[in-house]
Amino acid sequence: AQKITQTQPGMFVQEKEAVTLDCTYDTSDPSYGLFWYKQPSSGEMIFLIYQGSYDQQNATEGRYSLNFQKARKSANLVISASQLGDSAMYFCAMREMGTGNQFYFGTGTSLTVIP
Amino acid sequence: NAGVTQTPKFRVLKTGQSMTLLCAQDMNHEYMYWYRQDPGMGLRLIHYSVGEGTTAKGEVPDGYNVSRLKKQNFLLGLESAAPSQTSVYFCASRHLATRQGDYGYTFGSGTRLTVV
């Protein structure tokens, strides 16, 4: 079974609008971390935001927020006030604290911001 | 600048040739990883290391070998390259997490390898 599922291969959003990128995960470990990374066309992987499974509040980092719904096992990334520079691939990832040694990545969502 | 440095950035190999990719980090991270990224498949773990002198297999280890003789370096070797190994390779590192609130990997900039 897939550990991380991203069902949106591609998304479009108008500049200055908000967009939600979906991510669901599968784990039986009660302690885990969820991450989002951005990969622009230049290729580097940029860490955006982190959510721990025991965190009571949704994580926020500037224009990024993580909509964490533990019972549904979803960890959607919300980007507010989209900018042209947000056009990139976005990867959701999870690390299970029990095994601890590797991250599981989704297949990514390609976001295009339209001027 | 501190971070993870991968060399080379680009390489073209002929089938059957060998090569080594170097990953170097100067953040004193304990853990280091090699991933490959292929279209539509996200990042898949090849091998990883939890410390100097130790390595372990990941999800797709076949055709690759690794070594971590020094804490700051993690080498990925292809003994006999195949076209199926055409990919973008990423190295990553992180600290040993002491509590749940770790902040993920630091990635290198990637190596684009083509095997013809």
Short mmCIF file of C-alpha atoms in Angstrom, two decimals:
data_model
loop_
_atom_site.label_atom_id
_atom_site.label_comp_id
_atom_site.label_asym_id
_atom_site.label_seq_id
_atom_site.Cartn_x
_atom_site.Cartn_y
_atom_site.Cartn_z
CA ALA A 1 0.00 0.00 0.00
CA GLN A 2 1.16 3.51 -0.71
CA LYS A 3 2.37 5.34 2.35
CA ILE A 4 1.73 8.76 0.80
CA THR A 5 -0.88 9.51 -1.84
CA GLN A 6 -1.11 12.71 -3.82
CA THR A 7 -4.08 12.43 -6.18
CA GLN A 8 -3.62 15.70 -8.09
CA PRO A 9 -0.93 15.37 -10.77
CA GLY A 10 -1.45 18.97 -11.83
CA MET A 11 -3.18 22.03 -10.45
CA PHE A 12 -3.77 25.55 -11.71
CA VAL A 13 -4.45 28.60 -9.59
CA GLN A 14 -4.96 32.25 -10.36
CA GLU A 15 -2.37 34.60 -8.96
CA LYS A 16 -3.32 35.96 -5.52
CA GLU A 17 -5.83 33.20 -4.88
CA ALA A 18 -5.47 30.34 -2.40
CA VAL A 19 -4.90 26.73 -3.42
CA THR A 20 -5.05 23.42 -1.57
CA LEU A 21 -2.81 20.51 -2.48
CA ASP A 22 -4.06 17.17 -1.22
CA CYS A 23 -2.10 14.54 0.64
CA THR A 24 -3.27 11.41 2.42
CA TYR A 25 -1.06 9.03 4.30
CA ASP A 26 -1.11 5.54 5.68
CA THR A 27 0.59 4.49 8.89
CA SER A 28 -0.06 2.47 12.01
CA ASP A 29 2.68 4.24 13.93
CA PRO A 30 1.08 6.67 16.41
CA SER A 31 4.11 8.94 16.21
CA TYR A 32 4.99 10.38 12.84
CA GLY A 33 5.91 13.57 11.07
CA LEU A 34 4.46 15.03 7.90
CA PHE A 35 6.42 17.31 5.59
CA TRP A 36 5.90 19.31 2.44
CA TYR A 37 8.68 20.10 -0.01
CA LYS A 38 8.74 22.38 -3.04
CA GLN A 39 10.73 21.56 -6.13
CA PRO A 40 10.98 24.44 -8.62
CA SER A 41 12.08 23.90 -12.19
CA SER A 42 15.68 24.42 -11.11
CA GLY A 43 15.43 21.05 -9.38
CA GLU A 44 16.36 21.64 -5.76
CA MET A 45 14.14 20.37 -2.95
CA ILE A 46 13.03 23.08 -0.54
CA PHE A 47 11.51 22.28 2.84
CA LEU A 48 8.25 24.17 3.42
CA ILE A 49 6.41 22.98 6.49
CA TYR A 50 6.27 20.26 9.14
CA GLN A 51 3.44 18.76 11.22
CA GLY A 52 3.94 16.30 14.04
CA SER A 53 1.26 13.72 14.73
CA TYR A 54 0.86 14.94 18.31
CA ASP A 55 0.74 18.62 17.44
CA GLN A 56 -2.58 20.07 18.53
CA GLN A 57 -2.56 22.96 16.11
CA ASN A 58 -2.13 23.05 12.37
CA ALA A 59 1.33 24.13 11.31
CA THR A 60 1.79 27.48 9.58
CA GLU A 61 4.83 29.03 7.89
CA GLY A 62 4.12 32.37 6.27
CA ARG A 63 1.76 31.78 3.35
CA TYR A 64 1.87 28.02 3.88
CA SER A 65 -0.40 26.16 6.24
CA LEU A 66 -0.99 22.49 6.74
CA ASN A 67 -4.57 21.35 7.16
CA PHE A 68 -4.01 18.33 9.38
CA GLN A 69 -6.98 16.00 9.79
CA LYS A 70 -5.65 13.10 11.80
CA ALA A 71 -8.76 10.91 11.77
CA ARG A 72 -8.94 11.16 7.98
CA LYS A 73 -5.15 10.77 7.67
CA SER A 74 -4.87 13.81 5.50
CA ALA A 75 -2.28 16.57 5.51
CA ASN A 76 -3.24 19.06 2.84
CA LEU A 77 -1.02 22.02 2.04
CA VAL A 78 -2.74 25.38 1.69
CA ILE A 79 -0.93 28.17 -0.10
CA SER A 80 -2.56 31.54 0.38
CA ALA A 81 -2.21 34.52 -1.97
CA SER A 82 -0.46 32.52 -4.69
CA GLN A 83 2.50 34.09 -6.44
CA LEU A 84 4.06 33.29 -9.81
CA GLY A 85 7.09 31.96 -7.98
CA ASP A 86 4.93 29.28 -6.38
CA SER A 87 4.79 27.42 -9.69
CA ALA A 88 6.63 24.18 -8.93
CA MET A 89 6.26 20.54 -8.00
CA TYR A 90 5.11 19.93 -4.45
CA PHE A 91 5.85 16.73 -2.57
CA CYS A 92 4.22 15.45 0.58
CA ALA A 93 6.34 13.18 2.77
CA MET A 94 6.06 11.25 6.00
CA ARG A 95 8.52 9.87 8.53
CA GLU A 96 7.39 7.21 10.97
CA MET A 97 9.16 7.71 14.27
CA GLY A 98 9.11 4.00 15.04
CA THR A 99 11.30 3.11 12.07
CA GLY A 100 12.69 6.61 11.90
CA ASN A 101 15.19 6.16 9.19
CA GLN A 102 13.51 7.11 5.98
CA PHE A 103 10.93 9.41 4.53
CA TYR A 104 8.16 8.22 2.26
CA PHE A 105 7.35 10.60 -0.57
CA GLY A 106 4.25 11.05 -2.66
CA THR A 107 4.39 11.31 -6.43
CA GLY A 108 3.98 15.05 -6.35
CA THR A 109 1.60 17.73 -7.60
CA SER A 110 2.61 20.19 -10.27
CA LEU A 111 1.26 23.63 -9.45
CA THR A 112 1.01 26.34 -12.08
CA VAL A 113 0.14 29.87 -11.04
CA ILE A 114 -1.60 31.81 -13.78
CA PRO A 115 -1.07 35.58 -13.96
CA ASN B 1 27.58 27.98 2.42
CA ALA B 2 26.71 25.14 4.76
CA GLY B 3 24.66 22.38 3.28
CA VAL B 4 24.75 19.27 1.13
CA THR B 5 26.94 19.27 -1.96
CA GLN B 6 26.58 16.72 -4.73
CA THR B 7 29.10 16.10 -7.47
CA PRO B 8 28.84 15.86 -10.40
CA LYS B 9 25.69 17.77 -11.37
CA PHE B 10 25.36 16.09 -14.76
CA ARG B 11 26.79 12.93 -16.25
CA VAL B 12 26.27 10.79 -19.31
CA LEU B 13 27.40 7.17 -19.11
CA LYS B 14 27.50 4.35 -21.59
CA THR B 15 25.83 1.08 -20.64
CA GLY B 16 28.23 -0.99 -18.58
CA GLN B 17 30.38 1.88 -17.38
CA SER B 18 30.86 2.57 -13.71
CA MET B 19 30.82 5.79 -11.76
CA THR B 20 30.62 7.21 -8.25
CA LEU B 21 28.43 10.06 -7.08
CA LEU B 22 29.73 12.02 -4.12
CA CYS B 23 27.64 13.62 -1.44
CA ALA B 24 29.28 15.84 1.15
CA GLN B 25 27.63 17.62 4.08
CA ASP B 26 29.17 20.02 6.55
CA MET B 27 26.35 20.12 9.11
CA ASN B 28 27.58 17.18 11.19
CA HIS B 29 24.43 15.24 10.34
CA GLU B 30 24.29 11.64 11.44
CA TYR B 31 21.95 10.35 8.77
CA MET B 32 22.55 10.45 5.03
CA TYR B 33 20.42 9.15 2.18
CA TRP B 34 20.46 8.57 -1.55
CA TYR B 35 17.20 8.89 -3.50
CA ARG B 36 16.36 8.66 -7.14
CA GLN B 37 13.60 10.69 -8.71
CA ASP B 38 11.75 9.49 -11.78
CA PRO B 39 8.74 11.09 -13.50
CA GLY B 40 5.46 10.12 -11.87
CA MET B 41 7.17 8.13 -9.12
CA GLY B 42 8.29 10.71 -6.63
CA LEU B 43 11.48 10.03 -4.72
CA ARG B 44 12.50 6.47 -3.93
CA LEU B 45 15.13 5.56 -1.38
CA ILE B 46 18.15 3.68 -2.71
CA HIS B 47 20.40 3.35 0.34
CA TYR B 48 20.91 5.20 3.56
CA SER B 49 23.36 5.47 6.42
CA VAL B 50 22.75 6.12 10.10
CA GLY B 51 26.38 6.80 10.88
CA GLU B 52 29.97 6.48 9.81
CA GLY B 53 30.76 2.98 8.66
CA THR B 54 27.13 1.83 8.47
CA THR B 55 24.83 1.53 5.48
CA ALA B 56 21.45 -0.04 4.79
CA LYS B 57 19.27 -0.81 1.80
CA GLY B 58 16.27 1.23 0.92
CA GLU B 59 13.39 0.61 -1.45
CA VAL B 60 15.36 0.26 -4.72
CA PRO B 61 18.94 -0.83 -3.89
CA ASP B 62 19.67 -3.16 -6.80
CA GLY B 63 22.49 -2.08 -9.06
CA TYR B 64 23.88 0.39 -6.53
CA ASN B 65 26.45 0.27 -3.76
CA VAL B 66 27.29 2.85 -1.12
CA SER B 67 29.98 3.64 1.36
CA ARG B 68 30.27 6.01 4.30
CA LEU B 69 33.88 5.96 5.39
CA LYS B 70 33.68 9.46 6.81
CA LYS B 71 30.73 11.04 8.58
CA GLN B 72 30.53 13.92 6.15
CA ASN B 73 30.64 11.89 2.95
CA PHE B 74 28.25 9.38 1.42
CA LEU B 75 29.20 7.80 -1.89
CA LEU B 76 26.84 6.12 -4.35
CA GLY B 77 28.37 3.74 -6.85
CA LEU B 78 27.06 2.24 -10.04
CA GLU B 79 29.25 -0.73 -10.97
CA SER B 80 27.71 -1.43 -14.37
CA ALA B 81 25.32 1.28 -15.46
CA ALA B 82 22.07 0.39 -17.21
CA PRO B 83 19.60 2.62 -19.07
CA SER B 84 17.07 1.95 -16.28
CA GLN B 85 19.36 3.92 -13.99
CA THR B 86 18.79 7.09 -15.96
CA SER B 87 17.37 9.37 -13.30
CA VAL B 88 17.92 12.37 -11.10
CA TYR B 89 19.74 11.42 -7.93
CA PHE B 90 19.35 13.34 -4.71
CA CYS B 91 21.41 13.10 -1.60
CA ALA B 92 19.93 14.22 1.71
CA SER B 93 21.03 14.40 5.30
CA ARG B 94 19.51 15.11 8.69
CA HIS B 95 20.31 15.14 12.37
CA LEU B 96 19.36 12.32 14.64
CA ALA B 97 15.98 13.39 15.99
CA THR B 98 15.87 13.73 19.75
CA ARG B 99 12.19 14.60 19.87
CA GLN B 100 9.29 14.49 17.48
CA GLY B 101 9.78 18.00 16.23
CA ASP B 102 12.52 17.47 13.69
CA TYR B 103 12.58 19.45 10.52
CA GLY B 104 13.28 16.96 7.81
CA TYR B 105 16.03 16.60 5.33
CA THR B 106 18.50 18.95 3.84
CA PHE B 107 18.78 18.04 0.19
CA GLY B 108 21.60 18.39 -2.27
CA SER B 109 20.90 20.01 -5.63
CA GLY B 110 20.72 16.71 -7.49
CA THR B 111 22.71 14.84 -10.13
CA ARG B 112 21.15 14.25 -13.51
CA LEU B 113 22.46 10.94 -14.84
CA THR B 114 21.78 9.62 -18.32
CA VAL B 115 22.80 6.11 -19.32
CA VAL B 116 22.86 5.50 -23.06
#
